[in-house]
Every structure is written in C-alpha cells, then in structure tokens.
Amino acid sequence: MRLAYYPGCVAQESGKELDIATRYVAKTLGIELVEFPTFSCCGSGFVDEANEVLNVAINARNLAIAERAGLDLLTICSTCQGMLSLAILRMQDPAVRSRVEGALRPLGIDYRGSVKVKHLLRVLTEDIGLDAIRARVRRPLGGLKVGAFYGCHLLRPADELGWEDGEEPHAFEDLLAAVGATPVYYRGRVMCCGFPIQFVKGETASRIAGRQILDAKAHGADAMATPCPLCHISLDAYQNQAAKAVERPLDLPVFHLPQIVGLAFGASPEELGLPRHLVPTDAALAKIGAARP
Amino acid sequence: MAEPTVPAIFDVYRYDPAIDREPRYQRYTLDLAPHTPVLSALLRIRAEIDPSLTLRYSCRSAICGSCAMQINSKSRLACETHIGPEMERHGRIVVEPMRNQAVLRDLVVDQASFWRQYSLVEPHLKLDPAHPMPEGEPTSMTPEEVERFKETPRCIACAACYSACPAVEADAGFPGPMALAKLYRFVVDPRDHARQDRLVRIQPNGLWLCLRCHLCTEACPKDVRPSERIRDLKEMAIAVQGATENGSRHAVGFKDNIEDRGLLNEMRLVRQTYGTLGMLGQVGQGLRIVRKKPEIMRRPHAIEGVDELQKIYEALDPEEPK
C-alpha cells in the first residue's frame, strides 16, 4: 500500500514522537509513506476562522499535490483530517470553487476532487484490517485499560465527514481490543480537549482537558490514547495545568495512536519516542512488560 | 395487527432536591415497539407505573423544544428519539436531565442561564431610527438575502446544544451555541442596523471561547449547525474589528504565520498571540516542554513551493488598508 504521507506541522516539530511511531507502524505493516516536501500546514482550524476560502485553497493545493501523484492522503492528526476533508466538501460549493480555482489556476494547480483523505485510524481498521493487525502483535497489551480520545475533527460534523458516528464511534476501541488492550468507554472520549482555546483562555482550556482525563480515570483507565497530536499537547504537555485547573492529581500517561500499536508490535519505548512525553509512561509500560529494567 | 415489541430497559435519573440527599437511577422495563419515542415511553411510565416522574414536554412533534434531555449521554429531544436504535447500541436507555443547568426535579432543569444568555445577545431587530419600517407596507428581501440566514431561523430553543457544549460546562461566561446562532441570525438580517456593534460586543469572553468541537451541531434537532455559524461570526468579527482579542489575534496570527514558511512556527505564534511581554507568563510552561521537546524553539524549515502558497494568499487574503 502506497500513501501520500501528510504528517502535519506538530508531528514534524514538538510532536516528533508521533512521526517516529507512525514510521515504525507503517514499516511493520508494509505501508509505503511517500513524502512531499511541498505540503503546507492545513490551517489547524485557525486559518478557517480568519478566512474560510483561503483555508479551502491552501488545502486544495495540498490535495492537488497528492492527486497529481495518483495517491490518497494519509493523515495522522484529527485536525488535519478534518480540515482536508472539509476542503473537499467546500469545493463542491460552486461559489467557493470558483474563487479557489481563480487563485490556483494561474499557478498551474488543478484540483479535480478525485483524492481521498484517510486518517491512520481508518487505514488501520478498514484498509489493513484488524485481522492483519492481530497477526502482527508480538506483545499483546495484557488488558491494559486504555481510554481512546478521538479528537473532534476526526468525528464531526459527522454528516459532512461521513465516517464514524459523531458521538458514539467505535473504530479506535476496536483497534485497542485487537492489540490486546481493554478499551475504556467514557463520555469524555468524544469530547473536546480544550486545545483550540489554550491561547484564548488557558484556564478554561485546561479545565476542559482535566475533566476528560478525570473521566477516563474514573472509568478505570491506566492510560489514554489519541489519534490527534493537538489533543496530545492538551492532555500530555499541559496535563500539569489541567491538574491545577481541576484541583486533582492526574498523572495519566497519554499515548499517540501509533505508539500503542507499536508497543503491541514489540517496539521498545525509545523506538516510539516515549521518553519525549511530559507525563511519564513507565507505570503503563510496566503493566505490559515493556518497561526498562 | 399487533406490532412486534422489544423489551426496553430504562434507567431514569431521579432526584428531588427537597427530599433526596443525592440523585439515583430508577429502572423501568417495558415491552415497546422499536419506533416508540423515548418521550412516549416516559409518559407511559408516568401514567402506568410511577406518577411522580417529573419531566417537561408539550407538543410531542419536535416543534416546541420542551423535551430535550440526555439519552444515553447524547442531548436529544425525547419525542424524536426512538427506543429501538438505543436498545440495539447500548442494551439499555439511560435517561438524564440536560447538562449545564441545575436540576429542579428528575428530568426538569432550571433554564435561567440559558435564557439569560439568549437575552444578552438582544435577539430582536434593531432598526435604523433614520429609516423606520414603512407603515402598512410589506418589506421584502431578495432570495440572496434570505439565503444568508442559512438554517438559523429554524431554531426552536430546545437547549440541546447548550447541554452538549463543553465550553458552557467549563466557563459560565460563554453565551453558548444557541445564543450565538441567534446572534448570527440578526447580524445577517439586512434590516438590522446594529451589525457592527453586535460583532464588537460579542467578542470579549464570548465568541472566541467556542471550541469548534461541533458537539452542538450533532445535538441540534433542527440542523441549525451553530458551530458553523459561529465560525462565520468569527470571520465577520475580524473583518469589522481586526485582531483585538486573544482569539482573533491567534487566528490571524496563525494565518500569517503559515504564509511565511508554509509550516507552523510554534514559538512565533505564541508571541503573535500574547505579544512579547505577554509571553513572559508562558515561560514556565514553555521551559517544562522545551526540556523534552527542544524543537519548539527552532524555526521550521520552509516548504518547497512556499512562493506558490504566498501567491494564493495574495489572491484570497489581500492586505487591507486600515
């Protein structure tokens, strides 16, 4: 399987461990990641707030790059997935399309709308399939209780994204079960991580993150796992702030999706960039026999 | 002909603050046709099993907006949520009052905060005193003007969106999806004279707290799509006022940030949002993160073809003379 690899900004910078873990999982499963140094940022929802048509055009350019190469796009971020998917949809509006084409055509960029955008979660559960994933498991996760945390833009608006249920998804839990973890069902799994307003009102953002982490803990989670590096920033890098905001200790490790799969495939914590996390993952690793001696 | 029925298990939230020390869940089991609305089931429970069950409802036709509640954690109208799919998915139907509003009794909540936020956006036409509506004559709108309302006039004020909103849950100052969708409805009304004032006044501790999580759009029984209209309001607010709030500075800063190199420069964005002085407040957290993730300090590489991206900006985001 060959896919145009769209890592997004964060996985190339502060969330580098997500990129590292994605490459490990792709290699194990024989997914060829074709890289394009021309891909730009997806706008992360913020450019959409400032200028919707510009945001569509930026992403139509990204889509056209993959389309020209005859490849579907692989995203590893819920927000990138949402923004690229919405660009496909918005381009079906003739008024938007004509403005975007007016900007792209003079540059020789022709977006036809034949490219698909798929998040790693969907590629693993639908294209690779859970049976093939199970066959690769070398270190079953031994019933580690993991709370999936989806990230809003992977799910909603569900009628526009047209994949999972917007409030009751199951793909991530299915994947967790396939690698031997015990999925934890809690309301917070489909809620917001607070990230979009971290820079608007940090305390409110942290309270939102804290509530979801507390919810996962209250349902017995040993760890959380997310397919979105922006959620990971809120839940891991800012977990100390979240704890302050909800006035409770949290100390819950948060994995990126391919890290949890990579652990089950037998990777070492270092091969998945786990030492880069702000919240130590040691306690969860010990439970699955992956801790360093 | 008798319709086939399924056993339906209801776990209903019960709480009377005058008597109960804490809420409890009461189980009722009934045989019902799969297409039975949850509201009909609750009314049957009240009529046949437990007359003390308290709930709010009126039209039973998804028009009055009275029977919003949580059904298996989703904020929905009870009158149009069928028991069959809920039983199939969850094996039971947990019925709880709406969130983000204090419980008065069982499934009835105190809606004062919801209505207060609604009144704060002044949901009525404000006409230009110099151009009063002509008396006795109809006013007309073009089809294009009507189109701009999108689906917002369909709102029935059921508060399902308010119940579903994590920003309301975390911050009492946030107006909530319904009030903002209603604001949009007046901002785009060609007869309204207060457009600019409305867009300026809604920004502090209001508009920019929307998380764009789209949970309101999932919950809305009338497809008003509040989250998408709130996005529209943000773009309009920047157009009338520029980037004056943390939220608008962040959105505009992000947009300008990408134009430079094609990828996000994380440190530069923090500076763009907070200003150089304001960044001081972020130093402690920044240092914690930098120790594990030194990349946040460095400038990202420029993408190939960044000139192409900049030409797209020139075409669709021209510098406006201020």
Coordinates of C-alpha atoms in Angstrom, one line a residue:
Chain A
M1 CA 0.0 0.0 0.0
R2 CA 1.4 3.4 -1.0
L3 CA 0.0 6.6 0.5
A4 CA 0.9 10.3 0.4
Y5 CA 2.1 10.9 3.9
Y6 CA 0.8 14.2 5.4
P7 CA 2.5 14.4 8.8
G8 CA 1.2 17.9 9.6
C9 CA 3.1 20.6 11.5
V10 CA 3.1 19.3 15.0
A11 CA 4.4 15.8 14.2
Q12 CA 7.4 17.5 12.5
E13 CA 8.2 19.6 15.5
S14 CA 7.1 19.3 19.1
G15 CA 5.1 16.1 18.4
K16 CA 8.0 14.4 16.6
E17 CA 7.4 11.2 18.5
L18 CA 4.1 10.7 16.6
D19 CA 6.0 10.8 13.3
I20 CA 8.6 8.3 14.7
A21 CA 5.9 5.9 15.8
T22 CA 3.9 6.2 12.6
R23 CA 7.0 5.3 10.6
Y24 CA 7.5 2.2 12.8
V25 CA 4.0 1.0 12.4
A26 CA 3.9 1.7 8.6
K27 CA 7.1 -0.2 8.1
T28 CA 5.9 -3.2 10.1
L29 CA 2.7 -3.3 8.1
G30 CA 4.3 -2.7 4.7
I31 CA 2.7 0.7 4.2
E32 CA 4.9 2.9 1.9
L33 CA 4.9 6.5 3.1
V34 CA 5.5 8.8 0.1
E35 CA 6.7 12.2 1.2
F36 CA 6.1 15.5 -0.3
P37 CA 8.2 18.5 0.8
T38 CA 5.7 20.7 -0.8
F39 CA 2.8 20.0 1.7
S40 CA 1.9 23.0 3.8
C41 CA 0.1 23.3 7.1
C42 CA -3.7 22.5 7.0
G43 CA -4.5 25.7 8.9
S44 CA -5.4 23.8 12.0
G45 CA -8.9 25.3 12.2
F46 CA -7.5 28.8 13.0
V47 CA -7.0 29.9 9.4
D48 CA -10.6 28.7 8.8
E49 CA -11.7 31.1 11.5
A50 CA -9.9 34.0 9.9
N51 CA -10.6 33.3 6.2
E52 CA -12.6 30.3 5.1
V53 CA -11.9 30.5 1.4
L54 CA -8.2 30.9 1.9
N55 CA -8.2 27.8 4.1
V56 CA -10.0 25.8 1.5
A57 CA -7.5 27.0 -1.2
I58 CA -4.5 26.1 1.0
N59 CA -5.9 22.6 1.4
A60 CA -7.0 22.2 -2.2
R61 CA -3.3 22.8 -3.0
N62 CA -2.3 20.1 -0.6
L63 CA -4.9 17.7 -2.1
A64 CA -3.8 18.5 -5.7
I65 CA -0.2 17.5 -4.8
A66 CA -1.3 14.0 -3.8
E67 CA -3.8 13.8 -6.7
R68 CA -1.1 14.6 -9.2
A69 CA 0.9 11.7 -7.9
G70 CA -2.1 9.4 -8.0
L71 CA -2.1 8.8 -4.3
D72 CA -4.6 9.0 -1.5
L73 CA -3.5 11.1 1.5
L74 CA -2.7 9.6 4.9
T75 CA -3.1 12.0 7.9
I76 CA -2.0 11.3 11.5
C77 CA -3.9 14.2 13.1
S78 CA -7.6 14.6 13.7
T79 CA -7.4 18.3 12.9
C80 CA -5.5 17.8 9.6
Q81 CA -8.0 15.1 8.7
G82 CA -10.9 17.4 9.4
M83 CA -9.5 20.4 7.5
L84 CA -8.5 18.4 4.4
S85 CA -11.9 16.6 4.4
L86 CA -13.8 19.9 4.8
A87 CA -11.8 21.4 1.9
I88 CA -13.1 18.5 -0.4
L89 CA -16.6 19.2 0.7
R90 CA -16.4 23.0 0.5
M91 CA -15.0 22.7 -3.0
Q92 CA -18.4 21.3 -4.1
D93 CA -19.9 24.7 -3.5
P94 CA -19.7 26.4 -6.9
A95 CA -19.1 29.9 -5.4
V96 CA -16.2 28.7 -3.2
R97 CA -14.8 26.5 -6.0
S98 CA -14.7 29.4 -8.5
R99 CA -12.8 31.7 -6.1
V100 CA -10.4 28.9 -5.1
E101 CA -9.8 27.9 -8.8
G102 CA -9.3 31.6 -9.6
A103 CA -6.3 31.6 -7.2
L104 CA -4.9 28.1 -8.1
R105 CA -5.3 28.0 -11.9
P106 CA -2.8 30.8 -12.6
L107 CA -0.2 28.7 -10.6
G108 CA -0.9 25.7 -12.8
I109 CA -2.6 23.9 -9.9
D110 CA -5.6 21.8 -10.9
Y111 CA -7.6 20.1 -8.2
R112 CA -10.1 17.7 -9.6
G113 CA -11.6 16.1 -6.5
S114 CA -10.6 12.5 -7.0
V115 CA -8.3 12.2 -4.0
K116 CA -9.3 10.5 -0.7
V117 CA -8.1 11.7 2.7
K118 CA -7.7 9.0 5.4
H119 CA -6.6 9.1 8.9
L120 CA -4.2 6.4 10.1
L121 CA -7.0 5.1 12.4
R122 CA -9.2 4.5 9.3
V123 CA -6.4 3.0 7.3
L124 CA -5.5 0.5 10.1
T125 CA -9.1 -0.5 10.8
E126 CA -10.5 -0.5 7.3
D127 CA -7.7 -1.0 4.8
I128 CA -5.2 -3.0 6.7
G129 CA -7.9 -4.7 8.8
L130 CA -8.0 -5.9 12.4
D131 CA -7.1 -9.4 11.5
A132 CA -3.8 -8.3 9.8
I133 CA -3.1 -6.1 12.8
R134 CA -3.7 -9.0 15.2
A135 CA -1.4 -11.2 13.2
R136 CA 1.5 -8.7 13.8
V137 CA 1.0 -8.5 17.6
R138 CA 4.2 -9.7 19.4
R139 CA 3.5 -8.1 22.8
P140 CA -0.3 -8.2 23.5
L141 CA -1.2 -5.3 25.8
G142 CA -2.3 -7.6 28.5
G143 CA -5.6 -6.0 29.2
L144 CA -4.1 -2.6 29.8
K145 CA -7.1 -0.3 30.2
V146 CA -6.9 2.4 27.6
G147 CA -9.3 5.3 27.1
A148 CA -9.5 6.3 23.5
F149 CA -9.7 10.0 23.0
Y150 CA -10.8 10.7 19.4
G151 CA -10.3 14.5 18.8
C152 CA -13.3 16.5 17.5
H153 CA -12.3 17.0 13.9
L154 CA -11.9 13.3 13.2
L155 CA -15.6 12.8 14.0
R156 CA -17.6 16.0 13.5
P157 CA -19.6 17.3 11.8
A158 CA -20.4 13.6 11.2
D159 CA -22.8 14.2 8.3
E160 CA -20.1 16.1 6.5
L161 CA -17.1 13.8 7.3
G162 CA -19.3 10.8 6.6
W163 CA -17.3 8.2 8.5
E164 CA -17.9 7.4 12.2
D165 CA -20.8 8.3 14.4
G166 CA -20.1 11.8 15.8
E167 CA -20.9 10.9 19.4
E168 CA -20.7 7.1 19.6
P169 CA -17.7 6.0 17.5
H170 CA -16.1 2.6 17.9
A171 CA -13.1 2.3 15.4
F172 CA -10.5 3.2 18.0
E173 CA -11.9 0.9 20.7
D174 CA -12.0 -1.9 18.1
L175 CA -8.3 -1.3 17.3
L176 CA -7.4 -1.2 21.0
A177 CA -9.1 -4.5 21.6
A178 CA -7.3 -6.0 18.6
V179 CA -3.9 -5.3 20.1
G180 CA -4.9 -6.8 23.5
A181 CA -5.8 -3.6 25.4
T182 CA -9.1 -3.3 27.2
P183 CA -10.9 -0.2 25.8
V184 CA -12.5 2.1 28.4
Y185 CA -15.8 3.7 27.5
Y186 CA -16.3 7.1 29.0
R187 CA -18.2 10.2 27.9
G188 CA -15.0 12.2 27.6
R189 CA -13.7 10.1 24.7
V190 CA -15.6 12.2 22.2
M191 CA -15.4 15.5 24.0
C192 CA -13.0 18.4 23.3
C193 CA -9.5 18.5 24.7
G194 CA -9.6 22.3 25.1
F195 CA -6.7 22.9 22.8
P196 CA -8.5 25.4 20.4
I197 CA -8.8 27.9 23.3
Q198 CA -5.5 27.2 25.1
F199 CA -4.3 30.6 23.8
V200 CA -7.6 32.3 24.3
K201 CA -8.3 31.4 27.9
G202 CA -5.8 28.9 29.2
E203 CA -7.5 28.1 32.4
T204 CA -10.8 27.2 30.7
A205 CA -8.9 25.1 28.2
S206 CA -7.1 23.3 31.0
R207 CA -10.4 22.7 32.9
I208 CA -11.8 21.1 29.8
A209 CA -8.8 18.8 29.4
G210 CA -8.8 18.0 33.1
R211 CA -12.4 16.9 33.1
Q212 CA -11.8 14.4 30.3
I213 CA -8.7 13.0 32.0
L214 CA -10.6 12.7 35.3
D215 CA -13.5 11.0 33.4
A216 CA -11.1 8.4 31.9
K217 CA -9.5 7.8 35.3
A218 CA -12.9 7.4 36.9
H219 CA -13.7 4.6 34.5
G220 CA -10.5 2.8 35.4
A221 CA -8.2 3.9 32.6
D222 CA -4.4 3.1 33.0
A223 CA -3.7 5.4 30.1
M224 CA -5.3 7.4 27.3
A225 CA -4.5 7.2 23.6
T226 CA -5.2 9.8 20.9
P227 CA -5.1 10.0 17.1
C228 CA -4.5 13.7 17.4
P229 CA -1.2 15.5 18.3
L230 CA -3.1 18.6 19.3
C231 CA -5.1 16.7 21.8
H232 CA -1.8 15.2 22.9
I233 CA -0.5 18.7 23.7
S234 CA -3.5 19.4 25.8
L235 CA -3.6 16.0 27.6
D236 CA 0.1 15.4 28.0
A237 CA 2.2 18.5 27.6
Y238 CA -0.3 20.7 29.5
Q239 CA -1.5 17.9 31.9
N240 CA 0.1 19.8 34.8
Q241 CA -2.1 22.8 34.0
A242 CA -5.1 20.6 33.7
A243 CA -4.4 19.1 37.1
K244 CA -4.2 22.6 38.6
A245 CA -7.5 23.6 36.9
V246 CA -9.5 20.6 38.3
E247 CA -7.6 20.7 41.6
R248 CA -6.8 17.0 41.4
P249 CA -3.7 14.9 40.7
L250 CA -4.0 13.3 37.3
D251 CA -0.7 11.5 36.4
L252 CA -2.3 9.6 33.5
P253 CA 0.0 8.7 30.6
V254 CA -1.2 9.6 27.1
F255 CA -0.1 7.6 24.1
H256 CA -0.3 8.6 20.4
L257 CA -2.3 6.1 18.5
P258 CA 0.7 4.5 16.6
Q259 CA 2.6 4.3 19.8
I260 CA 0.0 2.0 21.4
V261 CA 0.0 -0.1 18.2
G262 CA 3.8 -0.1 18.0
L263 CA 4.1 -1.3 21.6
A264 CA 1.9 -4.2 20.7
F265 CA 4.1 -4.9 17.7
G266 CA 7.0 -5.3 20.0
A267 CA 8.7 -1.9 19.7
S268 CA 10.8 -0.5 22.5
P269 CA 9.7 2.7 24.2
E270 CA 12.6 4.5 22.6
E271 CA 11.7 3.3 19.1
L272 CA 8.3 5.1 19.6
G273 CA 9.7 8.3 21.1
L274 CA 8.0 7.7 24.5
P275 CA 10.8 9.4 26.5
R276 CA 9.7 12.7 24.9
H277 CA 6.4 12.7 26.8
L278 CA 5.8 15.1 29.6
V279 CA 3.8 12.6 31.7
P280 CA 5.9 9.5 32.3
T281 CA 4.6 6.4 30.7
D282 CA 6.5 4.0 32.9
A283 CA 3.6 2.7 35.0
A284 CA 1.6 1.7 31.9
L285 CA 4.7 0.2 30.3
A286 CA 5.4 -1.9 33.4
K287 CA 1.9 -3.3 33.2
I288 CA 2.5 -4.7 29.7
G289 CA 6.1 -5.8 30.4
A290 CA 7.7 -3.1 28.3
A291 CA 9.4 -1.1 31.0
R292 CA 13.1 -0.6 31.0
P293 CA 14.8 -2.8 33.7
Chain B
M1 CA -52.5 -6.1 13.9
A2 CA -50.2 -6.1 16.9
E3 CA -46.8 -4.7 16.2
P4 CA -43.7 -6.7 17.3
T5 CA -42.3 -5.3 20.5
V6 CA -38.8 -5.4 22.2
P7 CA -38.0 -5.3 25.9
A8 CA -36.9 -1.8 26.6
I9 CA -34.9 -1.1 29.8
F10 CA -34.9 2.5 31.1
D11 CA -32.6 3.8 33.8
V12 CA -34.1 7.1 34.6
Y13 CA -32.4 9.8 36.7
R14 CA -34.5 10.6 39.7
Y15 CA -33.8 13.5 42.1
D16 CA -35.9 15.7 44.2
P17 CA -33.6 18.2 46.0
A18 CA -36.3 18.7 48.7
I19 CA -36.2 15.0 49.7
D20 CA -33.2 13.2 48.2
R21 CA -29.7 13.5 49.5
E22 CA -28.3 12.5 46.1
P23 CA -29.6 11.5 42.7
R24 CA -30.4 7.9 42.0
Y25 CA -31.3 5.9 38.9
Q26 CA -34.6 4.0 38.8
R27 CA -35.1 1.1 36.4
Y28 CA -38.3 0.5 34.4
T29 CA -38.7 -2.3 31.9
L30 CA -41.4 -2.2 29.3
D31 CA -42.3 -4.0 26.1
L32 CA -42.4 -1.5 23.3
A33 CA -42.4 -1.2 19.5
P34 CA -38.9 -0.2 18.3
H35 CA -40.1 3.0 16.8
T36 CA -41.6 4.2 20.1
P37 CA -40.2 7.7 21.0
V38 CA -38.5 7.9 24.4
L39 CA -41.0 10.6 25.4
S40 CA -44.0 8.3 24.8
A41 CA -42.2 5.6 26.9
L42 CA -41.6 8.1 29.8
L43 CA -45.3 9.3 29.6
R44 CA -46.4 5.7 29.8
I45 CA -44.1 5.0 32.8
R46 CA -45.7 8.1 34.5
A47 CA -49.2 7.1 33.7
E48 CA -49.0 3.4 34.5
I49 CA -46.1 2.9 36.9
D50 CA -44.9 6.0 38.7
P51 CA -46.9 9.2 38.7
S52 CA -44.1 11.1 40.5
L53 CA -41.8 11.0 37.5
T54 CA -41.3 14.7 36.5
L55 CA -40.5 15.9 33.0
R56 CA -41.1 18.8 30.7
Y57 CA -42.8 18.3 27.4
S58 CA -45.6 19.7 25.2
C59 CA -46.1 19.1 21.5
R60 CA -44.6 15.6 21.1
S61 CA -43.8 16.7 17.5
A62 CA -40.3 18.2 17.7
I63 CA -41.7 21.7 17.4
C64 CA -42.0 23.1 20.9
G65 CA -38.5 22.3 22.0
S66 CA -39.6 21.3 25.6
C67 CA -38.4 17.7 26.0
A68 CA -34.6 18.0 25.4
M69 CA -32.8 15.6 27.8
Q70 CA -29.8 13.3 27.8
I71 CA -30.5 10.0 26.2
N72 CA -27.5 7.6 26.6
S73 CA -25.4 10.7 27.2
K74 CA -26.5 12.4 24.0
S75 CA -28.5 15.7 24.2
R76 CA -31.7 15.0 22.3
L77 CA -35.4 15.7 22.0
A78 CA -37.1 12.7 23.7
C79 CA -40.0 13.0 21.3
E80 CA -38.0 12.1 18.2
T81 CA -35.5 9.7 19.7
H82 CA -36.7 6.1 19.1
I83 CA -36.0 3.4 21.6
G84 CA -35.0 0.7 19.1
P85 CA -31.6 2.0 18.0
E86 CA -30.8 3.0 21.5
M87 CA -31.5 -0.5 22.8
E88 CA -29.5 -2.0 20.0
R89 CA -26.5 0.1 20.7
H90 CA -26.5 0.2 24.5
G91 CA -28.7 -2.6 25.7
R92 CA -30.5 0.0 27.9
I93 CA -31.7 3.6 27.7
V94 CA -30.2 5.9 30.3
V95 CA -32.4 9.0 30.6
E96 CA -30.9 12.0 32.4
P97 CA -31.7 15.7 32.6
M98 CA -29.8 18.1 30.3
R99 CA -26.3 19.1 31.4
N100 CA -25.0 22.6 32.2
Q101 CA -28.2 23.6 34.0
A102 CA -29.2 22.8 37.6
V103 CA -31.7 20.1 38.2
L104 CA -35.0 21.2 39.7
R105 CA -36.5 17.7 39.9
D106 CA -35.9 14.5 37.9
L107 CA -35.6 15.5 34.2
V108 CA -36.6 19.1 34.7
V109 CA -33.7 21.7 34.7
D110 CA -33.6 25.4 35.6
Q111 CA -33.1 27.1 32.3
A112 CA -32.4 30.6 33.7
S113 CA -28.8 30.7 32.5
F114 CA -29.8 29.6 29.0
W115 CA -32.4 32.3 28.7
R116 CA -30.2 34.9 30.2
Q117 CA -27.5 34.2 27.6
Y118 CA -30.2 34.4 24.9
S119 CA -31.4 37.8 26.1
L120 CA -27.9 39.1 26.3
V121 CA -27.4 38.9 22.6
E122 CA -30.5 41.1 22.2
P123 CA -32.4 38.8 19.9
H124 CA -34.6 41.4 18.3
L125 CA -34.3 43.7 15.3
K126 CA -32.6 47.0 15.9
L127 CA -33.7 49.3 13.2
D128 CA -32.0 52.5 11.9
P129 CA -34.0 55.3 13.6
A130 CA -33.5 57.4 10.4
H131 CA -35.1 54.7 8.3
P132 CA -38.1 53.3 10.2
M133 CA -40.0 50.5 8.5
P134 CA -42.7 51.9 6.2
E135 CA -46.0 51.6 8.0
G136 CA -48.6 49.4 6.3
E137 CA -46.2 48.3 3.6
P138 CA -44.5 45.0 3.4
T139 CA -40.7 44.9 3.4
S140 CA -39.1 42.5 1.1
M141 CA -35.8 40.6 0.9
T142 CA -34.0 39.2 -2.1
P143 CA -33.5 35.5 -2.3
E144 CA -29.8 36.1 -1.8
E145 CA -30.5 38.0 1.5
V146 CA -32.7 35.2 2.7
E147 CA -30.1 32.6 1.8
R148 CA -27.6 34.3 4.2
F149 CA -29.7 33.3 7.3
K150 CA -28.8 29.7 6.5
E151 CA -30.7 27.3 8.8
T152 CA -30.7 29.7 11.9
P153 CA -34.4 30.7 11.8
R154 CA -35.3 27.0 12.3
C155 CA -34.0 27.1 15.9
I156 CA -36.7 26.0 18.5
A157 CA -34.6 27.0 21.5
C158 CA -34.7 23.5 22.9
A159 CA -31.2 24.0 24.6
A160 CA -29.9 20.6 23.4
C161 CA -26.8 22.5 22.1
Y162 CA -26.4 24.3 25.4
S163 CA -26.5 20.9 27.2
A164 CA -23.9 19.4 24.8
C165 CA -21.4 22.3 24.9
P166 CA -18.1 21.7 26.7
A167 CA -17.4 25.5 26.7
V168 CA -20.6 26.2 28.6
E169 CA -19.7 23.4 31.0
A170 CA -16.3 24.9 31.7
D171 CA -17.0 28.6 31.6
A172 CA -20.2 30.3 32.8
G173 CA -19.4 33.4 30.7
F174 CA -19.7 31.6 27.4
P175 CA -23.0 32.5 25.7
G176 CA -23.5 29.0 24.3
P177 CA -24.3 27.8 20.8
M178 CA -28.0 28.8 20.6
A179 CA -27.4 32.4 21.7
L180 CA -24.6 32.8 19.1
A181 CA -26.6 31.2 16.3
K182 CA -29.4 33.6 17.2
L183 CA -26.9 36.5 17.1
Y184 CA -25.8 35.4 13.7
R185 CA -29.4 35.5 12.6
F186 CA -29.6 39.2 13.4
V187 CA -26.1 40.0 12.2
V188 CA -27.0 38.9 8.7
D189 CA -30.5 40.4 8.7
P190 CA -30.4 43.2 6.1
R191 CA -33.0 45.2 8.2
D192 CA -30.8 45.2 11.3
H193 CA -28.8 48.4 12.0
A194 CA -26.6 47.1 14.9
R195 CA -24.5 44.6 13.0
Q196 CA -21.1 46.2 13.8
D197 CA -22.0 46.8 17.4
R198 CA -23.2 43.3 17.8
L199 CA -20.0 41.9 16.4
V200 CA -17.8 44.0 18.6
R201 CA -19.7 43.4 21.8
I202 CA -19.8 39.6 21.5
Q203 CA -16.0 39.1 21.4
P204 CA -14.7 39.5 25.0
N205 CA -15.3 36.2 26.8
G206 CA -17.9 35.2 24.2
L207 CA -17.3 34.3 20.6
W208 CA -13.7 33.2 20.9
L209 CA -14.4 30.6 23.6
C210 CA -16.1 28.4 21.1
L211 CA -14.0 25.2 20.7
R212 CA -15.4 24.4 17.3
C213 CA -15.9 20.8 18.6
H214 CA -19.2 20.7 16.7
L215 CA -21.0 18.8 19.5
C216 CA -23.8 21.4 19.2
T217 CA -24.2 20.7 15.6
E218 CA -24.5 16.9 16.4
A219 CA -27.1 17.7 19.1
C220 CA -29.3 20.1 17.2
P221 CA -32.6 18.5 16.2
K222 CA -33.2 21.2 13.6
D223 CA -29.8 21.2 11.8
V224 CA -29.1 24.8 12.7
R225 CA -25.4 24.0 12.7
P226 CA -24.4 26.5 15.4
S227 CA -20.7 25.7 15.3
E228 CA -20.5 26.6 11.6
R229 CA -22.4 29.9 12.1
I230 CA -20.1 30.7 15.0
R231 CA -17.2 30.3 12.6
D232 CA -18.9 32.7 10.2
L233 CA -19.3 35.2 13.1
K234 CA -15.6 35.0 13.9
E235 CA -14.6 35.9 10.3
M236 CA -17.1 38.7 10.3
A237 CA -15.8 40.0 13.7
I238 CA -12.2 40.1 12.4
A239 CA -13.5 42.0 9.3
V240 CA -15.1 44.7 11.4
Q241 CA -12.7 45.0 14.3
G242 CA -9.4 43.4 13.2
A243 CA -7.4 41.2 15.6
T244 CA -8.1 42.7 19.0
E245 CA -8.8 39.7 21.3
N246 CA -6.6 36.7 22.2
G247 CA -8.8 34.6 20.0
S248 CA -8.8 36.8 16.9
R249 CA -5.0 37.5 17.3
H250 CA -4.4 33.8 17.4
A251 CA -6.5 33.1 14.3
V252 CA -5.0 36.0 12.3
G253 CA -1.5 35.2 13.7
F254 CA -1.8 31.6 12.7
K255 CA -2.9 32.6 9.2
D256 CA 0.1 35.0 8.8
N257 CA 2.4 32.5 10.4
I258 CA 1.8 29.9 7.7
E259 CA 2.3 32.3 4.9
D260 CA 5.9 32.8 5.9
R261 CA 7.2 29.3 5.6
G262 CA 4.2 27.1 4.9
L263 CA 4.5 25.3 8.3
L264 CA 3.7 26.5 11.7
N265 CA 6.4 28.3 13.7
E266 CA 5.1 27.4 17.2
M267 CA 7.2 29.9 19.2
R268 CA 6.4 32.8 16.8
L269 CA 2.7 32.0 17.2
V270 CA 2.8 32.3 21.0
R271 CA 4.4 35.7 20.5
Q272 CA 1.9 36.8 17.9
T273 CA -1.0 35.9 20.3
Y274 CA 0.4 37.2 23.6
G275 CA 2.8 39.9 22.5
T276 CA 6.5 39.8 23.6
L277 CA 5.6 40.9 27.2
G278 CA 2.6 38.6 27.5
M279 CA 4.9 35.7 26.6
L280 CA 6.6 36.0 30.0
G281 CA 3.5 34.4 31.5
Q282 CA 4.1 31.3 29.3
V283 CA 7.8 30.9 30.2
G284 CA 7.5 28.4 33.0
Q285 CA 5.3 26.0 30.9
G286 CA 7.5 26.6 27.9
L287 CA 10.6 25.6 29.7
R288 CA 9.0 22.4 31.0
I289 CA 8.1 21.5 27.4
V290 CA 11.4 22.5 25.9
R291 CA 13.3 20.1 28.0
K292 CA 11.5 17.2 26.4
K293 CA 10.7 18.8 23.0
P294 CA 13.6 21.1 22.1
E295 CA 12.1 21.5 18.5
I296 CA 9.6 24.1 19.7
M297 CA 12.4 26.6 19.9
R298 CA 13.6 26.3 16.3
R299 CA 12.1 27.8 13.2
P300 CA 10.5 25.2 11.0
H301 CA 12.1 24.6 7.5
A302 CA 10.3 26.3 4.7
I303 CA 8.2 24.0 2.5
E304 CA 9.1 23.8 -1.2
G305 CA 6.8 26.0 -3.2
V306 CA 6.2 28.5 -0.4
D307 CA 6.1 31.2 -3.1
E308 CA 3.1 29.3 -4.6
L309 CA 1.4 29.5 -1.2
Q310 CA 2.2 33.2 -0.9
K311 CA 0.5 33.8 -4.3
I312 CA -2.6 32.1 -3.0
Y313 CA -2.6 34.5 -0.1
E314 CA -2.1 37.4 -2.4
A315 CA -5.2 36.4 -4.4
L316 CA -7.5 35.4 -1.5
D317 CA -6.2 37.3 1.5
P318 CA -5.1 40.7 0.2
E319 CA -3.6 43.2 2.8
E320 CA -6.4 45.5 3.6
P321 CA -5.7 49.2 4.1
K322 CA -6.5 50.1 7.7

